[in-house]
Amino acid sequence: MKVALWGTRGSLPTPGLDTSAYGGNTSCVAVHGKRGTMLVLDAGTGIRGLGTTIDERVRRVDILLTHLHMDHIQGLGFFAPLYRPDLDVHVWGPASARLGLRTRLMRYLSPPLFPVRLSELPCALTLHEVPSGDMRIGEFHVEAGLVCHPGATVGYRITDSDGHVVTYLPDHEPALGAETFPFSEPEWTSGGMLAQGADLLIHDSQYSAPEYEARVGWGHSSLRHMLQFGALARAKHVVPFHHDPSHSDRELDRLMGEAMDEEKPRYEVTPGREGMVFEV
Amino acid sequence: MTSAKTIQMILARQLASCVAMPILLVDEVGTLIFYNEAAEELLQQRFEETGEIPADEWNRYVTVADEDRIPVPPDERPMRVALQTRRPVSRRMWSQHRGGPWRQLQVNALPLIGEADQLIGVMNIFWVVE
């Protein structure tokens, strides 16, 4: 499968000359199967650009939302395929303990926050609440599991027909409250089983270690925790993702370098930059 | 390796690990999947040594009696009742573990209900009655 990064920034779109290398669009990743299945992971502002590339012959798109924080849904209303009457769009995402996915999405996709209501979208829209057991979407087997991040938030494990695995955990704080981290047992670590043995793990890396100490409980990982989590999960290739909006390209290069020197991971690490494409 | 744990159970274990009250976590079928340091004192064994313990096995370790010292069978113990009824149970009881001393406990069994009304397990919080 092919995995393309359309938005790698966390929290807030961050356009500008000093963020152009890693990119300023918020979370969005496209996963293309070799038999044509297309998954869109999150609908941050990166989804707008992705929408302009979708072929007119495509008849179905599946959007898998990890959660409904603004940086993961802000681009949804600007995803051009939503306005195609000939297209089936399936949106998968978590309900909260008391509100369904439709109600939660309508809070954004309705005036005054957005001029078009969810019910007015021309496409054939179907909503699915997760986690709800294993899912089959086209050629992919998809598992969703709740992970440690404020509010209902899931991570996704996507397996293709050849057994290749991509795990997507863009907003994730597995170290929260842990007596020691990394904990030795993946099954007792948030997201540990979703990421186990992943060929490609796209993971939250928002903070430096000192920044994390001041933001415990905010739902994100430090670069070092991300690298330690990758080792615990025995991931083969890790992509640091969801970069903090306050980090310029130069700072990200420095922070990544320091974390790599300290942790010395034994697996491949490629810091996520907008426009990158991975063959898995 | 044991099975994957839900995020609710992972967070419950983290909470249990940093409080002084004895806490036992059981999954939806009653397997004892974690107990904290304070509970290790009550059970007179260490979690690192036992790991997870199936329901029928760990019920044998524990002798439980009501306030009148009449034995309480496993199916009537708070944890089991909470699992079966999905309701919290609080009960004062006498308990003995592995031939150790009898202790009077206030047992509070709290069902953990997750998304889609799914029963995840029960958090059992004990207070030792002085």
mmCIF file of C-alpha atoms in Angstrom:
data_model
loop_
_atom_site.group_PDB
_atom_site.id
_atom_site.type_symbol
_atom_site.label_atom_id
_atom_site.label_comp_id
_atom_site.label_asym_id
_atom_site.label_seq_id
_atom_site.Cartn_x
_atom_site.Cartn_y
_atom_site.Cartn_z
ATOM 1 C CA MET A 1 0.000 0.000 0.000
ATOM 2 C CA LYS A 2 0.981 3.595 -0.450
ATOM 3 C CA VAL A 3 0.797 6.081 2.409
ATOM 4 C CA ALA A 4 0.847 9.811 1.671
ATOM 5 C CA LEU A 5 1.142 12.578 4.260
ATOM 6 C CA TRP A 6 -1.092 15.553 3.450
ATOM 7 C CA GLY A 7 -0.931 17.260 6.828
ATOM 8 C CA THR A 8 1.561 16.623 9.627
ATOM 9 C CA ARG A 9 1.056 19.579 11.981
ATOM 10 C CA GLY A 10 -0.700 19.279 15.323
ATOM 11 C CA SER A 11 -3.196 21.537 17.057
ATOM 12 C CA LEU A 12 -3.280 24.490 14.660
ATOM 13 C CA PRO A 13 -2.520 25.137 10.985
ATOM 14 C CA THR A 14 0.898 26.743 10.847
ATOM 15 C CA PRO A 15 1.636 28.223 7.432
ATOM 16 C CA GLY A 16 4.792 30.221 6.922
ATOM 17 C CA LEU A 17 8.293 30.201 5.601
ATOM 18 C CA ASP A 18 9.774 28.731 8.767
ATOM 19 C CA THR A 19 7.417 25.718 8.742
ATOM 20 C CA SER A 20 7.339 24.969 5.028
ATOM 21 C CA ALA A 21 9.655 21.947 5.172
ATOM 22 C CA TYR A 22 7.600 19.914 7.670
ATOM 23 C CA GLY A 23 4.400 21.598 6.557
ATOM 24 C CA GLY A 24 1.695 23.660 8.179
ATOM 25 C CA ASN A 25 -1.460 21.675 7.429
ATOM 26 C CA THR A 26 -3.040 19.687 10.239
ATOM 27 C CA SER A 27 -3.436 15.917 10.329
ATOM 28 C CA CYS A 28 -4.407 14.100 7.162
ATOM 29 C CA VAL A 29 -2.964 10.918 5.680
ATOM 30 C CA ALA A 30 -4.103 9.001 2.598
ATOM 31 C CA VAL A 31 -3.723 5.231 2.360
ATOM 32 C CA HIS A 32 -4.031 3.741 -1.123
ATOM 33 C CA GLY A 33 -4.410 0.003 -1.587
ATOM 34 C CA LYS A 34 -3.079 -1.736 -4.647
ATOM 35 C CA ARG A 35 -6.626 -2.691 -5.695
ATOM 36 C CA GLY A 36 -7.905 0.855 -5.481
ATOM 37 C CA THR A 37 -9.265 1.152 -1.944
ATOM 38 C CA MET A 38 -8.607 4.587 -0.520
ATOM 39 C CA LEU A 39 -8.678 5.517 3.147
ATOM 40 C CA VAL A 40 -8.328 9.047 4.460
ATOM 41 C CA LEU A 41 -7.019 9.223 8.010
ATOM 42 C CA ASP A 42 -8.337 12.356 9.701
ATOM 43 C CA ALA A 43 -9.726 15.473 8.108
ATOM 44 C CA GLY A 44 -7.342 18.195 9.210
ATOM 45 C CA THR A 45 -6.630 21.042 6.825
ATOM 46 C CA GLY A 46 -4.430 18.747 4.737
ATOM 47 C CA ILE A 47 -7.552 17.034 3.396
ATOM 48 C CA ARG A 48 -8.381 20.010 1.177
ATOM 49 C CA GLY A 49 -5.386 19.403 -1.056
ATOM 50 C CA LEU A 50 -5.987 15.670 -1.074
ATOM 51 C CA GLY A 51 -9.565 16.241 -2.236
ATOM 52 C CA THR A 52 -8.407 17.992 -5.383
ATOM 53 C CA THR A 53 -6.466 14.891 -6.480
ATOM 54 C CA ILE A 54 -9.266 12.324 -6.270
ATOM 55 C CA ASP A 55 -10.087 10.923 -9.681
ATOM 56 C CA GLU A 56 -13.614 11.376 -11.033
ATOM 57 C CA ARG A 57 -13.828 7.600 -11.533
ATOM 58 C CA VAL A 58 -13.544 7.008 -7.793
ATOM 59 C CA ARG A 59 -16.930 6.031 -6.370
ATOM 60 C CA ARG A 60 -16.184 5.550 -2.688
ATOM 61 C CA VAL A 61 -14.016 7.262 -0.102
ATOM 62 C CA ASP A 62 -13.677 6.252 3.549
ATOM 63 C CA ILE A 63 -12.617 8.894 6.070
ATOM 64 C CA LEU A 64 -11.390 7.488 9.373
ATOM 65 C CA LEU A 65 -11.416 10.099 12.134
ATOM 66 C CA THR A 66 -9.349 9.439 15.238
ATOM 67 C CA HIS A 67 -11.281 12.033 17.242
ATOM 68 C CA LEU A 68 -13.153 15.241 16.818
ATOM 69 C CA HIS A 69 -10.712 17.875 17.994
ATOM 70 C CA MET A 70 -10.703 20.772 15.567
ATOM 71 C CA ASP A 71 -7.302 20.064 14.039
ATOM 72 C CA HIS A 72 -8.608 16.669 12.895
ATOM 73 C CA ILE A 73 -11.905 17.788 11.358
ATOM 74 C CA GLN A 74 -11.350 21.367 10.272
ATOM 75 C CA GLY A 75 -10.776 20.440 6.652
ATOM 76 C CA LEU A 76 -13.801 18.162 6.340
ATOM 77 C CA GLY A 77 -16.121 20.799 4.937
ATOM 78 C CA PHE A 78 -13.509 21.678 2.317
ATOM 79 C CA PHE A 79 -13.085 18.120 1.042
ATOM 80 C CA ALA A 80 -14.352 18.473 -2.533
ATOM 81 C CA PRO A 81 -15.675 14.890 -2.865
ATOM 82 C CA LEU A 82 -18.327 15.645 -0.242
ATOM 83 C CA TYR A 83 -20.015 17.785 -2.885
ATOM 84 C CA ARG A 84 -20.171 15.020 -5.541
ATOM 85 C CA PRO A 85 -23.620 13.387 -5.706
ATOM 86 C CA ASP A 86 -22.157 10.314 -7.403
ATOM 87 C CA LEU A 87 -19.806 9.518 -4.524
ATOM 88 C CA ASP A 88 -20.296 7.301 -1.463
ATOM 89 C CA VAL A 89 -18.478 8.836 1.477
ATOM 90 C CA HIS A 90 -18.192 6.806 4.659
ATOM 91 C CA VAL A 91 -17.029 8.622 7.781
ATOM 92 C CA TRP A 92 -15.825 6.488 10.684
ATOM 93 C CA GLY A 93 -15.217 8.042 14.072
ATOM 94 C CA PRO A 94 -15.811 7.744 17.799
ATOM 95 C CA ALA A 95 -19.010 8.599 19.603
ATOM 96 C CA SER A 96 -18.644 10.027 23.088
ATOM 97 C CA ALA A 97 -20.147 8.367 26.144
ATOM 98 C CA ARG A 98 -23.388 10.262 25.607
ATOM 99 C CA LEU A 99 -23.403 11.717 22.074
ATOM 100 C CA GLY A 100 -23.396 9.880 18.766
ATOM 101 C CA LEU A 101 -20.941 10.627 15.964
ATOM 102 C CA ARG A 102 -23.569 12.462 13.879
ATOM 103 C CA THR A 103 -24.489 14.817 16.709
ATOM 104 C CA ARG A 104 -20.853 15.484 17.481
ATOM 105 C CA LEU A 105 -19.962 16.201 13.838
ATOM 106 C CA MET A 106 -22.980 18.471 13.404
ATOM 107 C CA ARG A 107 -21.591 20.748 16.081
ATOM 108 C CA TYR A 108 -18.958 21.792 13.571
ATOM 109 C CA LEU A 109 -20.760 21.166 10.281
ATOM 110 C CA SER A 110 -23.611 23.592 10.907
ATOM 111 C CA PRO A 111 -23.984 27.385 11.267
ATOM 112 C CA PRO A 112 -22.509 29.484 12.679
ATOM 113 C CA LEU A 113 -19.242 27.529 12.499
ATOM 114 C CA PHE A 114 -19.818 26.285 8.941
ATOM 115 C CA PRO A 115 -22.407 27.383 6.360
ATOM 116 C CA VAL A 116 -23.304 23.906 5.057
ATOM 117 C CA ARG A 117 -25.095 21.432 7.282
ATOM 118 C CA LEU A 118 -24.090 17.787 7.377
ATOM 119 C CA SER A 119 -27.530 16.806 6.050
ATOM 120 C CA GLU A 120 -27.140 19.166 3.067
ATOM 121 C CA LEU A 121 -24.004 17.559 1.648
ATOM 122 C CA PRO A 122 -24.671 16.230 -1.870
ATOM 123 C CA CYS A 123 -22.664 13.023 -1.523
ATOM 124 C CA ALA A 124 -24.170 9.813 -0.197
ATOM 125 C CA LEU A 125 -22.900 10.077 3.350
ATOM 126 C CA THR A 126 -22.807 7.172 5.792
ATOM 127 C CA LEU A 127 -21.527 7.484 9.342
ATOM 128 C CA HIS A 128 -20.060 4.615 11.346
ATOM 129 C CA GLU A 129 -19.203 4.727 15.024
ATOM 130 C CA VAL A 130 -15.965 3.177 16.230
ATOM 131 C CA PRO A 131 -14.602 1.187 17.939
ATOM 132 C CA SER A 132 -17.056 -1.552 16.979
ATOM 133 C CA GLY A 133 -14.926 -4.594 16.418
ATOM 134 C CA ASP A 134 -12.786 -5.328 13.409
ATOM 135 C CA MET A 135 -13.833 -3.722 10.149
ATOM 136 C CA ARG A 136 -13.400 -4.669 6.518
ATOM 137 C CA ILE A 137 -13.086 -1.641 4.245
ATOM 138 C CA GLY A 138 -12.438 -2.659 0.655
ATOM 139 C CA GLU A 139 -9.154 -4.541 0.582
ATOM 140 C CA PHE A 140 -8.184 -3.479 4.107
ATOM 141 C CA HIS A 141 -8.782 -5.018 7.483
ATOM 142 C CA VAL A 142 -9.063 -2.175 9.992
ATOM 143 C CA GLU A 143 -8.951 -2.297 13.775
ATOM 144 C CA ALA A 144 -9.851 0.722 15.879
ATOM 145 C CA GLY A 145 -9.066 1.001 19.571
ATOM 146 C CA LEU A 146 -9.555 3.728 22.157
ATOM 147 C CA VAL A 147 -6.263 5.295 23.221
ATOM 148 C CA CYS A 148 -5.052 7.739 25.819
ATOM 149 C CA HIS A 149 -5.987 11.282 24.715
ATOM 150 C CA PRO A 150 -8.598 13.639 26.172
ATOM 151 C CA GLY A 151 -12.108 12.761 24.963
ATOM 152 C CA ALA A 152 -13.056 9.726 22.927
ATOM 153 C CA THR A 153 -10.041 9.060 20.684
ATOM 154 C CA VAL A 154 -9.107 5.992 18.690
ATOM 155 C CA GLY A 155 -6.032 4.759 16.872
ATOM 156 C CA TYR A 156 -6.215 2.656 13.720
ATOM 157 C CA ARG A 157 -4.355 -0.456 12.637
ATOM 158 C CA ILE A 158 -4.710 -1.085 8.907
ATOM 159 C CA THR A 159 -3.686 -4.388 7.379
ATOM 160 C CA ASP A 160 -3.612 -5.063 3.652
ATOM 161 C CA SER A 161 -4.186 -8.393 1.915
ATOM 162 C CA ASP A 162 -0.441 -9.134 1.983
ATOM 163 C CA GLY A 163 -0.302 -8.665 5.763
ATOM 164 C CA HIS A 164 1.434 -5.296 5.725
ATOM 165 C CA VAL A 165 0.447 -3.108 8.670
ATOM 166 C CA VAL A 166 0.168 0.647 9.034
ATOM 167 C CA THR A 167 -0.716 2.021 12.477
ATOM 168 C CA TYR A 168 -1.922 5.573 12.916
ATOM 169 C CA LEU A 169 -1.747 7.152 16.385
ATOM 170 C CA PRO A 170 -1.510 10.897 15.744
ATOM 171 C CA ASP A 171 -2.700 12.065 19.167
ATOM 172 C CA HIS A 172 -1.508 9.758 21.880
ATOM 173 C CA GLU A 173 -0.072 9.992 25.378
ATOM 174 C CA PRO A 174 0.817 6.417 26.339
ATOM 175 C CA ALA A 175 3.095 7.631 29.148
ATOM 176 C CA LEU A 176 0.281 9.300 31.086
ATOM 177 C CA GLY A 177 0.203 8.011 34.643
ATOM 178 C CA ALA A 178 2.490 5.070 33.890
ATOM 179 C CA GLU A 179 4.700 4.104 36.818
ATOM 180 C CA THR A 180 7.533 3.573 34.388
ATOM 181 C CA PHE A 181 7.610 4.235 30.678
ATOM 182 C CA PRO A 182 7.977 2.406 28.476
ATOM 183 C CA PHE A 183 6.094 -0.278 30.335
ATOM 184 C CA SER A 184 7.369 -3.739 29.501
ATOM 185 C CA GLU A 185 3.991 -5.129 28.479
ATOM 186 C CA PRO A 186 2.487 -3.765 25.248
ATOM 187 C CA GLU A 187 -0.958 -5.108 26.148
ATOM 188 C CA TRP A 188 -0.936 -2.844 29.219
ATOM 189 C CA THR A 189 0.236 0.185 27.221
ATOM 190 C CA SER A 190 -2.227 2.451 25.473
ATOM 191 C CA GLY A 191 -2.046 1.703 21.743
ATOM 192 C CA GLY A 192 0.543 -1.024 22.306
ATOM 193 C CA MET A 193 -1.358 -3.792 20.581
ATOM 194 C CA LEU A 194 -2.549 -1.553 17.734
ATOM 195 C CA ALA A 195 1.080 -0.773 16.927
ATOM 196 C CA GLN A 196 2.555 -4.199 17.575
ATOM 197 C CA GLY A 197 4.960 -5.146 14.781
ATOM 198 C CA ALA A 198 3.693 -2.383 12.483
ATOM 199 C CA ASP A 199 5.562 -1.970 9.206
ATOM 200 C CA LEU A 200 4.837 1.764 9.417
ATOM 201 C CA LEU A 201 3.850 3.529 12.634
ATOM 202 C CA ILE A 202 2.716 7.149 12.347
ATOM 203 C CA HIS A 203 2.833 8.502 15.890
ATOM 204 C CA ASP A 204 2.378 11.660 17.918
ATOM 205 C CA SER A 205 5.679 13.400 18.699
ATOM 206 C CA GLN A 206 4.476 16.844 19.648
ATOM 207 C CA TYR A 207 6.816 17.838 22.444
ATOM 208 C CA SER A 208 10.406 17.936 23.535
ATOM 209 C CA ALA A 209 11.030 16.213 26.879
ATOM 210 C CA PRO A 210 10.991 19.492 28.903
ATOM 211 C CA GLU A 211 7.841 20.635 27.109
ATOM 212 C CA TYR A 212 6.138 17.337 27.968
ATOM 213 C CA GLU A 213 6.894 17.783 31.663
ATOM 214 C CA ALA A 214 4.881 21.023 31.597
ATOM 215 C CA ARG A 215 2.031 19.475 29.591
ATOM 216 C CA VAL A 216 1.379 16.105 31.196
ATOM 217 C CA GLY A 217 -2.216 15.095 30.543
ATOM 218 C CA TRP A 218 -2.614 17.191 27.421
ATOM 219 C CA GLY A 219 -2.776 14.015 25.358
ATOM 220 C CA HIS A 220 0.505 14.064 23.463
ATOM 221 C CA SER A 221 3.911 12.416 23.463
ATOM 222 C CA SER A 222 7.405 13.714 23.696
ATOM 223 C CA LEU A 223 9.807 12.741 20.936
ATOM 224 C CA ARG A 224 11.586 10.405 23.353
ATOM 225 C CA HIS A 225 8.350 8.729 24.445
ATOM 226 C CA MET A 226 7.440 8.277 20.788
ATOM 227 C CA LEU A 227 10.767 6.556 20.100
ATOM 228 C CA GLN A 228 10.416 4.396 23.223
ATOM 229 C CA PHE A 229 6.885 3.452 22.217
ATOM 230 C CA GLY A 230 8.153 2.454 18.769
ATOM 231 C CA ALA A 231 10.681 0.129 20.391
ATOM 232 C CA LEU A 232 8.070 -1.365 22.716
ATOM 233 C CA ALA A 233 5.772 -2.022 19.778
ATOM 234 C CA ARG A 234 8.632 -3.501 17.734
ATOM 235 C CA ALA A 235 7.655 -1.216 14.866
ATOM 236 C CA LYS A 236 9.825 -1.475 11.783
ATOM 237 C CA HIS A 237 9.555 2.124 10.644
ATOM 238 C CA VAL A 238 8.313 5.070 12.702
ATOM 239 C CA VAL A 239 7.118 8.425 11.419
ATOM 240 C CA PRO A 240 7.085 11.215 14.038
ATOM 241 C CA PHE A 241 3.905 13.223 13.416
ATOM 242 C CA HIS A 242 1.617 15.959 14.777
ATOM 243 C CA HIS A 243 4.349 18.532 15.184
ATOM 244 C CA ASP A 244 3.788 21.319 17.668
ATOM 245 C CA PRO A 245 2.778 24.604 15.992
ATOM 246 C CA SER A 246 5.459 26.470 17.933
ATOM 247 C CA HIS A 247 8.249 24.384 16.385
ATOM 248 C CA SER A 248 9.910 25.772 13.285
ATOM 249 C CA ASP A 249 11.621 23.533 10.741
ATOM 250 C CA ARG A 250 14.985 24.368 12.270
ATOM 251 C CA GLU A 251 13.774 23.555 15.785
ATOM 252 C CA LEU A 252 12.192 20.304 14.654
ATOM 253 C CA ASP A 253 15.453 19.239 13.017
ATOM 254 C CA ARG A 254 17.307 19.967 16.240
ATOM 255 C CA LEU A 255 14.758 18.282 18.535
ATOM 256 C CA MET A 256 14.558 15.192 16.305
ATOM 257 C CA GLY A 257 18.346 14.956 16.235
ATOM 258 C CA GLU A 258 18.638 15.228 20.021
ATOM 259 C CA ALA A 259 15.945 12.613 20.632
ATOM 260 C CA MET A 260 17.548 10.234 18.137
ATOM 261 C CA ASP A 261 20.954 10.668 19.790
ATOM 262 C CA GLU A 262 19.474 9.935 23.215
ATOM 263 C CA GLU A 263 17.309 6.948 22.296
ATOM 264 C CA LYS A 264 19.309 5.460 19.417
ATOM 265 C CA PRO A 265 16.365 3.528 17.948
ATOM 266 C CA ARG A 266 17.156 0.277 16.181
ATOM 267 C CA TYR A 267 14.430 0.815 13.632
ATOM 268 C CA GLU A 268 14.014 3.261 10.786
ATOM 269 C CA VAL A 269 12.746 6.740 11.703
ATOM 270 C CA THR A 270 11.574 9.280 9.141
ATOM 271 C CA PRO A 271 10.199 12.540 10.566
ATOM 272 C CA GLY A 272 6.858 13.223 8.896
ATOM 273 C CA ARG A 273 6.848 15.996 6.342
ATOM 274 C CA GLU A 274 3.905 17.118 4.300
ATOM 275 C CA GLY A 275 4.078 15.570 0.817
ATOM 276 C CA MET A 276 6.020 12.470 1.851
ATOM 277 C CA VAL A 277 4.921 9.158 0.377
ATOM 278 C CA PHE A 278 5.794 5.745 1.833
ATOM 279 C CA GLU A 279 5.515 2.395 0.080
ATOM 280 C CA VAL A 280 4.666 -0.284 2.622
ATOM 281 C CA MET B 1 1.417 -12.584 26.634
ATOM 282 C CA THR B 2 -2.055 -11.847 27.975
ATOM 283 C CA SER B 3 -4.804 -10.319 25.847
ATOM 284 C CA ALA B 4 -4.943 -6.629 24.903
ATOM 285 C CA LYS B 5 -6.446 -4.414 27.569
ATOM 286 C CA THR B 6 -8.979 -1.674 27.016
ATOM 287 C CA ILE B 7 -7.926 1.912 27.587
ATOM 288 C CA GLN B 8 -10.338 2.075 30.518
ATOM 289 C CA MET B 9 -8.589 -0.873 32.176
ATOM 290 C CA ILE B 10 -5.135 0.553 31.406
ATOM 291 C CA LEU B 11 -6.098 3.830 33.067
ATOM 292 C CA ALA B 12 -7.710 1.967 35.985
ATOM 293 C CA ARG B 13 -4.450 0.088 36.552
ATOM 294 C CA GLN B 14 -2.511 3.348 36.471
ATOM 295 C CA LEU B 15 -4.864 4.815 39.064
ATOM 296 C CA ALA B 16 -4.636 1.673 41.212
ATOM 297 C CA SER B 17 -0.857 1.807 41.051
ATOM 298 C CA CYS B 18 -0.689 5.196 42.726
ATOM 299 C CA VAL B 19 -3.261 4.962 45.526
ATOM 300 C CA ALA B 20 -2.939 3.401 48.964
ATOM 301 C CA MET B 21 -6.271 1.540 49.041
ATOM 302 C CA PRO B 22 -6.205 -2.120 48.004
ATOM 303 C CA ILE B 23 -7.642 -2.416 44.477
ATOM 304 C CA LEU B 24 -8.301 -5.527 42.415
ATOM 305 C CA LEU B 25 -9.224 -5.348 38.742
ATOM 306 C CA VAL B 26 -11.127 -8.172 37.100
ATOM 307 C CA ASP B 27 -12.096 -8.417 33.464
ATOM 308 C CA GLU B 28 -15.544 -9.131 32.071
ATOM 309 C CA VAL B 29 -15.299 -12.856 32.810
ATOM 310 C CA GLY B 30 -13.931 -12.421 36.312
ATOM 311 C CA THR B 31 -10.256 -13.087 35.669
ATOM 312 C CA LEU B 32 -8.130 -11.173 38.166
ATOM 313 C CA ILE B 33 -5.978 -9.161 35.785
ATOM 314 C CA PHE B 34 -4.263 -6.783 38.226
ATOM 315 C CA TYR B 35 -3.950 -5.979 41.911
ATOM 316 C CA ASN B 36 -1.955 -3.149 43.419
ATOM 317 C CA GLU B 37 0.666 -3.097 46.178
ATOM 318 C CA ALA B 38 -1.868 -2.514 48.923
ATOM 319 C CA ALA B 39 -3.863 -5.509 47.681
ATOM 320 C CA GLU B 40 -0.689 -7.597 47.586
ATOM 321 C CA GLU B 41 -0.531 -7.193 51.366
ATOM 322 C CA LEU B 42 -4.090 -8.470 51.716
ATOM 323 C CA LEU B 43 -3.630 -11.362 49.311
ATOM 324 C CA GLN B 44 -0.162 -12.174 50.673
ATOM 325 C CA GLN B 45 1.249 -12.578 47.198
ATOM 326 C CA ARG B 46 2.812 -10.346 44.583
ATOM 327 C CA PHE B 47 1.259 -9.596 41.223
ATOM 328 C CA GLU B 48 4.641 -9.894 39.519
ATOM 329 C CA GLU B 49 4.797 -13.480 40.758
ATOM 330 C CA THR B 50 1.268 -14.610 39.983
ATOM 331 C CA GLY B 51 0.335 -12.591 36.914
ATOM 332 C CA GLU B 52 -3.295 -12.910 35.918
ATOM 333 C CA ILE B 53 -5.372 -15.477 37.804
ATOM 334 C CA PRO B 54 -8.539 -17.122 36.418
ATOM 335 C CA ALA B 55 -11.735 -16.490 38.395
ATOM 336 C CA ASP B 56 -12.234 -20.010 39.748
ATOM 337 C CA GLU B 57 -8.598 -20.172 40.866
ATOM 338 C CA TRP B 58 -8.320 -16.911 42.794
ATOM 339 C CA ASN B 59 -11.693 -17.429 44.457
ATOM 340 C CA ARG B 60 -10.125 -20.513 46.068
ATOM 341 C CA TYR B 61 -7.341 -18.401 47.591
ATOM 342 C CA VAL B 62 -9.830 -16.244 49.449
ATOM 343 C CA THR B 63 -12.222 -17.250 52.188
ATOM 344 C CA VAL B 64 -15.044 -14.767 52.633
ATOM 345 C CA ALA B 65 -17.658 -14.528 55.383
ATOM 346 C CA ASP B 66 -20.426 -12.066 56.111
ATOM 347 C CA GLU B 67 -20.603 -9.892 59.219
ATOM 348 C CA ASP B 68 -21.984 -12.852 61.172
ATOM 349 C CA ARG B 69 -19.029 -14.976 60.000
ATOM 350 C CA ILE B 70 -21.248 -17.103 57.766
ATOM 351 C CA PRO B 71 -19.306 -18.163 54.640
ATOM 352 C CA VAL B 72 -20.216 -16.337 51.418
ATOM 353 C CA PRO B 73 -20.022 -18.506 48.289
ATOM 354 C CA PRO B 74 -18.165 -17.099 45.239
ATOM 355 C CA ASP B 75 -21.346 -16.294 43.309
ATOM 356 C CA GLU B 76 -22.573 -14.016 46.090
ATOM 357 C CA ARG B 77 -19.359 -12.043 46.539
ATOM 358 C CA PRO B 78 -19.513 -8.358 45.548
ATOM 359 C CA MET B 79 -17.244 -8.724 42.522
ATOM 360 C CA ARG B 80 -19.324 -11.552 41.061
ATOM 361 C CA VAL B 81 -22.616 -9.806 41.791
ATOM 362 C CA ALA B 82 -21.334 -6.582 40.202
ATOM 363 C CA LEU B 83 -20.289 -8.509 37.091
ATOM 364 C CA GLN B 84 -23.607 -10.274 36.791
ATOM 365 C CA THR B 85 -25.905 -7.354 37.570
ATOM 366 C CA ARG B 86 -23.729 -4.494 36.202
ATOM 367 C CA ARG B 87 -24.546 -2.635 39.417
ATOM 368 C CA PRO B 88 -22.175 -1.352 42.104
ATOM 369 C CA VAL B 89 -22.089 -3.406 45.273
ATOM 370 C CA SER B 90 -20.821 -2.292 48.672
ATOM 371 C CA ARG B 91 -20.720 -4.779 51.527
ATOM 372 C CA ARG B 92 -18.900 -5.225 54.826
ATOM 373 C CA MET B 93 -17.314 -8.650 55.057
ATOM 374 C CA TRP B 94 -14.675 -10.751 56.731
ATOM 375 C CA SER B 95 -11.908 -12.079 54.567
ATOM 376 C CA GLN B 96 -8.971 -14.438 54.953
ATOM 377 C CA HIS B 97 -6.290 -15.031 52.355
ATOM 378 C CA ARG B 98 -4.072 -18.090 52.179
ATOM 379 C CA GLY B 99 -4.424 -18.922 55.873
ATOM 380 C CA GLY B 100 -3.497 -15.402 56.965
ATOM 381 C CA PRO B 101 -5.359 -13.361 59.578
ATOM 382 C CA TRP B 102 -9.065 -12.593 59.226
ATOM 383 C CA ARG B 103 -9.659 -8.960 58.348
ATOM 384 C CA GLN B 104 -12.865 -7.014 58.253
ATOM 385 C CA LEU B 105 -13.230 -5.160 54.968
ATOM 386 C CA GLN B 106 -15.640 -2.807 53.314
ATOM 387 C CA VAL B 107 -15.727 -4.167 49.775
ATOM 388 C CA ASN B 108 -16.811 -1.812 46.986
ATOM 389 C CA ALA B 109 -17.241 -3.422 43.575
ATOM 390 C CA LEU B 110 -17.713 -0.916 40.771
ATOM 391 C CA PRO B 111 -18.604 -2.172 37.285
ATOM 392 C CA LEU B 112 -16.692 -0.445 34.483
ATOM 393 C CA ILE B 113 -19.051 0.220 31.587
ATOM 394 C CA GLY B 114 -17.459 1.411 28.360
ATOM 395 C CA GLU B 115 -18.634 2.699 25.021
ATOM 396 C CA ALA B 116 -21.766 1.098 23.566
ATOM 397 C CA ASP B 117 -22.709 -0.076 27.048
ATOM 398 C CA GLN B 118 -19.968 -2.693 26.979
ATOM 399 C CA LEU B 119 -19.057 -4.313 30.284
ATOM 400 C CA ILE B 120 -15.287 -4.052 30.643
ATOM 401 C CA GLY B 121 -14.833 -5.500 34.113
ATOM 402 C CA VAL B 122 -15.046 -4.540 37.747
ATOM 403 C CA MET B 123 -12.847 -2.370 39.937
ATOM 404 C CA ASN B 124 -12.873 -3.711 43.497
ATOM 405 C CA ILE B 125 -11.821 -1.169 46.118
ATOM 406 C CA PHE B 126 -11.283 -2.412 49.664
ATOM 407 C CA TRP B 127 -11.248 -0.480 52.934
ATOM 408 C CA VAL B 128 -9.774 -2.281 55.881
ATOM 409 C CA VAL B 129 -12.115 -1.754 58.869
ATOM 410 C CA GLU B 130 -10.110 -0.867 61.958
#
